[in-house]
Amino acid sequence: MNRKTFDELTIADNYMFSKVMLNKKIAKRFLEDILGCRIKAVFYPSYEHSIDTRYDAKSIRLDVILEDDEHTVYNLEMQATKRKYLVKRSRYYQDLIDLDLLEKGGDYDNLNRSLVIFVCTFDPFGEGQYVYSFRNMCKQVPSLSLEDGTEKVFVNTKGVHGEVDEEFKQIMRLFNGLVADGEFAQELQQEVSRVKASEKWRREYM
């Protein structure tokens, strides 16, 4: 498959998605819409998006890393192609984030709460939900949560079920390449246009 030109990129492409999410206001609102809660503030942490472990291990480059005012870490990943091992990849990403956050010799209590969020342009589990959220629960006592501070979230842009508002549905339309209405959808489209107008980002992509 031929690589898209810079002008052909949409928000559902990794490169464009990561650049749009550099806008702090947009990233904050996008997280709030996915999680259904308000976040006081977000910032981009000082540690690198590229995480390397030992020399013989697989290193990764994360799309977007954010941290909120309560030090919760969010890893946003765009997934436009259905691939094997997506769930296992979410596990690996979360493990590496923990390794990066915990300094050598540090206390485990210092581990931040972290969420790995995959935005998928396909239904990863075939249940039609807009959002699938996973936490570690006890098999014998389902009401008992492990409370290890980790959560994995999969957004399905093709969803049809779930308690989401009209704004969220319009954003999903945008990710699916359809005409979308609403203030935030328009703001996202404007940011895509702003990125495309940047000679810096154009040169970097090329």
Short mmCIF file of C-alpha atoms in Angstrom, two decimals:
data_model
loop_
_atom_site.label_atom_id
_atom_site.label_comp_id
_atom_site.label_asym_id
_atom_site.label_seq_id
_atom_site.Cartn_x
_atom_site.Cartn_y
_atom_site.Cartn_z
CA MET A 1 0.00 0.00 0.00
CA ASN A 2 1.34 3.40 -0.99
CA ARG A 3 2.03 5.87 1.76
CA LYS A 4 -0.36 8.80 1.92
CA THR A 5 0.85 12.24 0.98
CA PHE A 6 0.86 14.85 3.72
CA ASP A 7 -2.23 16.53 2.23
CA GLU A 8 -4.13 13.24 2.22
CA LEU A 9 -3.73 12.70 5.96
CA THR A 10 -6.81 12.74 8.17
CA ILE A 11 -7.20 12.77 11.93
CA ALA A 12 -7.41 8.96 11.80
CA ASP A 13 -3.77 8.75 10.65
CA ASN A 14 -1.17 8.33 13.40
CA TYR A 15 0.96 11.27 12.36
CA MET A 16 -1.92 13.73 12.08
CA PHE A 17 -3.55 12.44 15.25
CA SER A 18 -0.38 12.95 17.28
CA LYS A 19 0.08 16.50 15.96
CA VAL A 20 -3.54 17.48 16.60
CA MET A 21 -3.21 16.18 20.17
CA LEU A 22 -0.29 18.54 20.74
CA ASN A 23 -2.99 21.16 21.21
CA LYS A 24 -3.48 20.92 24.97
CA LYS A 25 -7.04 22.26 24.92
CA ILE A 26 -8.11 19.73 22.30
CA ALA A 27 -6.34 16.81 24.00
CA LYS A 28 -8.00 17.64 27.33
CA ARG A 29 -11.48 17.83 25.82
CA PHE A 30 -10.94 14.64 23.82
CA LEU A 31 -9.97 12.75 26.98
CA GLU A 32 -12.99 14.14 28.82
CA ASP A 33 -15.33 12.97 26.05
CA ILE A 34 -13.84 9.46 26.05
CA LEU A 35 -13.80 9.03 29.83
CA GLY A 36 -17.04 10.89 30.58
CA CYS A 37 -15.49 13.01 33.30
CA ARG A 38 -13.96 16.43 33.79
CA ILE A 39 -10.20 16.94 34.01
CA LYS A 40 -8.92 20.08 35.66
CA ALA A 41 -5.76 20.43 33.58
CA VAL A 42 -3.36 18.41 31.41
CA PHE A 43 0.26 18.87 30.49
CA TYR A 44 2.91 17.08 28.49
CA PRO A 45 5.39 15.38 30.84
CA SER A 46 9.12 15.85 30.49
CA TYR A 47 9.99 12.20 29.86
CA GLU A 48 10.37 11.07 26.28
CA HIS A 49 7.62 9.48 24.18
CA SER A 50 10.16 6.92 23.03
CA ILE A 51 10.69 4.28 25.69
CA ASP A 52 13.67 1.94 25.48
CA THR A 53 14.24 -1.00 27.77
CA ARG A 54 17.30 -3.25 27.72
CA TYR A 55 19.23 -3.56 24.45
CA ASP A 56 17.55 -6.81 23.34
CA ALA A 57 13.96 -5.77 24.16
CA LYS A 58 11.38 -4.23 21.87
CA SER A 59 11.25 -0.43 22.16
CA ILE A 60 8.16 1.60 21.29
CA ARG A 61 7.29 5.10 20.26
CA LEU A 62 4.10 6.28 21.91
CA ASP A 63 1.71 8.50 19.93
CA VAL A 64 0.62 10.86 22.72
CA ILE A 65 1.52 11.01 26.42
CA LEU A 66 -0.35 13.36 28.76
CA GLU A 67 -0.48 13.84 32.51
CA ASP A 68 -3.24 15.57 34.49
CA ASP A 69 -3.15 17.69 37.64
CA GLU A 70 -3.54 14.54 39.78
CA HIS A 71 -0.54 12.91 38.01
CA THR A 72 -2.63 10.36 36.13
CA VAL A 73 -0.78 9.41 32.93
CA TYR A 74 -2.71 8.98 29.68
CA ASN A 75 -1.29 7.25 26.61
CA LEU A 76 -3.41 7.94 23.51
CA GLU A 77 -2.84 5.67 20.51
CA MET A 78 -4.48 5.85 17.08
CA GLN A 79 -5.23 2.45 15.52
CA ALA A 80 -6.62 2.64 11.98
CA THR A 81 -5.63 -0.88 10.91
CA LYS A 82 -6.94 -4.03 12.51
CA ARG A 83 -3.94 -6.02 13.70
CA LYS A 84 -3.34 -9.11 15.80
CA TYR A 85 -2.25 -8.78 19.39
CA LEU A 86 -3.86 -5.37 19.99
CA VAL A 87 -4.83 -6.37 23.52
CA LYS A 88 -1.36 -7.77 24.26
CA ARG A 89 0.13 -4.56 22.87
CA SER A 90 -1.93 -2.50 25.31
CA ARG A 91 -0.50 -4.63 28.12
CA TYR A 92 3.06 -4.10 26.85
CA TYR A 93 2.57 -0.33 26.54
CA GLN A 94 1.28 -0.07 30.09
CA ASP A 95 4.16 -2.15 31.45
CA LEU A 96 6.74 0.01 29.69
CA ILE A 97 5.10 3.21 30.92
CA ASP A 98 5.40 1.85 34.47
CA LEU A 99 9.05 1.03 33.92
CA ASP A 100 9.66 4.53 32.60
CA LEU A 101 7.82 6.16 35.50
CA LEU A 102 9.45 4.16 38.27
CA GLU A 103 13.01 5.25 38.80
CA LYS A 104 15.53 2.57 39.63
CA GLY A 105 15.28 1.79 43.30
CA GLY A 106 12.06 3.77 43.68
CA ASP A 107 9.04 2.72 45.70
CA TYR A 108 6.11 1.01 43.98
CA ASP A 109 3.80 3.47 45.71
CA ASN A 110 5.27 6.12 43.40
CA LEU A 111 3.71 4.53 40.33
CA ASN A 112 1.19 6.89 38.78
CA ARG A 113 -2.31 5.87 37.84
CA SER A 114 -2.16 5.19 34.11
CA LEU A 115 -4.60 4.69 31.24
CA VAL A 116 -3.70 3.29 27.83
CA ILE A 117 -6.32 4.40 25.30
CA PHE A 118 -6.57 2.99 21.78
CA VAL A 119 -8.79 4.88 19.33
CA CYS A 120 -9.80 2.21 16.79
CA THR A 121 -11.53 2.78 13.45
CA PHE A 122 -12.95 -0.75 13.79
CA ASP A 123 -14.73 -2.70 16.52
CA PRO A 124 -11.96 -4.54 18.41
CA PHE A 125 -14.36 -6.80 20.33
CA GLY A 126 -17.40 -7.06 18.05
CA GLU A 127 -19.93 -5.95 20.68
CA GLY A 128 -20.88 -2.61 19.12
CA GLN A 129 -19.87 -0.49 22.11
CA TYR A 130 -18.46 2.99 21.56
CA VAL A 131 -16.10 2.53 24.49
CA TYR A 132 -14.69 -0.61 26.12
CA SER A 133 -13.01 -0.01 29.50
CA PHE A 134 -11.07 -2.69 31.35
CA ARG A 135 -9.81 -2.86 34.93
CA ASN A 136 -8.48 -5.78 36.98
CA MET A 137 -11.36 -7.40 38.90
CA CYS A 138 -11.57 -10.45 41.15
CA LYS A 139 -13.14 -13.51 39.47
CA GLN A 140 -14.60 -14.81 42.73
CA VAL A 141 -15.84 -11.43 43.96
CA PRO A 142 -16.68 -9.30 40.87
CA SER A 143 -17.33 -6.25 43.01
CA LEU A 144 -13.72 -6.38 44.27
CA SER A 145 -11.30 -4.32 42.21
CA LEU A 146 -7.54 -4.82 42.39
CA GLU A 147 -7.05 -1.02 42.46
CA ASP A 148 -3.60 -1.20 40.90
CA GLY A 149 -4.14 2.14 39.16
CA THR A 150 -4.20 0.77 35.62
CA GLU A 151 -6.94 0.88 33.02
CA LYS A 152 -7.12 -0.01 29.34
CA VAL A 153 -9.67 1.74 27.14
CA PHE A 154 -10.58 0.92 23.55
CA VAL A 155 -12.63 3.48 21.61
CA ASN A 156 -14.61 2.06 18.70
CA THR A 157 -15.37 4.78 16.13
CA LYS A 158 -17.89 2.40 14.50
CA GLY A 159 -19.82 1.95 17.75
CA VAL A 160 -23.61 1.95 18.08
CA HIS A 161 -24.11 1.16 21.79
CA GLY A 162 -23.23 2.96 24.98
CA GLU A 163 -24.11 6.07 26.93
CA VAL A 164 -22.38 8.74 24.86
CA ASP A 165 -23.62 12.19 23.93
CA GLU A 166 -24.20 13.64 20.48
CA GLU A 167 -20.85 15.45 20.52
CA PHE A 168 -19.04 12.15 20.97
CA LYS A 169 -20.99 10.59 18.09
CA GLN A 170 -20.07 13.48 15.82
CA ILE A 171 -16.39 13.13 16.72
CA MET A 172 -16.59 9.44 15.80
CA ARG A 173 -18.08 10.42 12.44
CA LEU A 174 -15.07 12.65 11.85
CA PHE A 175 -12.67 9.78 12.59
CA ASN A 176 -14.63 7.66 10.12
CA GLY A 177 -14.12 10.23 7.36
CA LEU A 178 -17.74 11.39 7.39
CA VAL A 179 -19.22 14.88 7.58
CA ALA A 180 -19.49 15.84 11.25
CA ASP A 181 -21.35 18.65 12.98
CA GLY A 182 -20.82 20.28 16.32
CA GLU A 183 -18.43 22.75 17.87
CA PHE A 184 -15.72 20.29 18.90
CA ALA A 185 -15.80 18.36 15.61
CA GLN A 186 -15.27 21.66 13.80
CA GLU A 187 -12.44 22.55 16.17
CA LEU A 188 -10.74 19.24 15.39
CA GLN A 189 -11.10 19.82 11.65
CA GLN A 190 -9.65 23.31 12.00
CA GLU A 191 -6.66 21.88 13.89
CA VAL A 192 -6.10 19.34 11.10
CA SER A 193 -6.07 22.24 8.62
CA ARG A 194 -3.65 24.18 10.84
CA VAL A 195 -1.26 21.21 10.98
CA LYS A 196 -1.42 20.83 7.19
CA ALA A 197 -0.53 24.50 6.81
CA SER A 198 2.66 24.01 8.85
CA GLU A 199 5.81 23.71 6.75
CA LYS A 200 7.59 22.30 9.82
CA TRP A 201 5.22 19.33 10.11
CA ARG A 202 5.14 18.86 6.34
CA ARG A 203 8.94 18.59 6.19
CA GLU A 204 9.03 16.26 9.19
CA TYR A 205 6.46 13.93 7.61
CA MET A 206 8.32 13.89 4.30
#
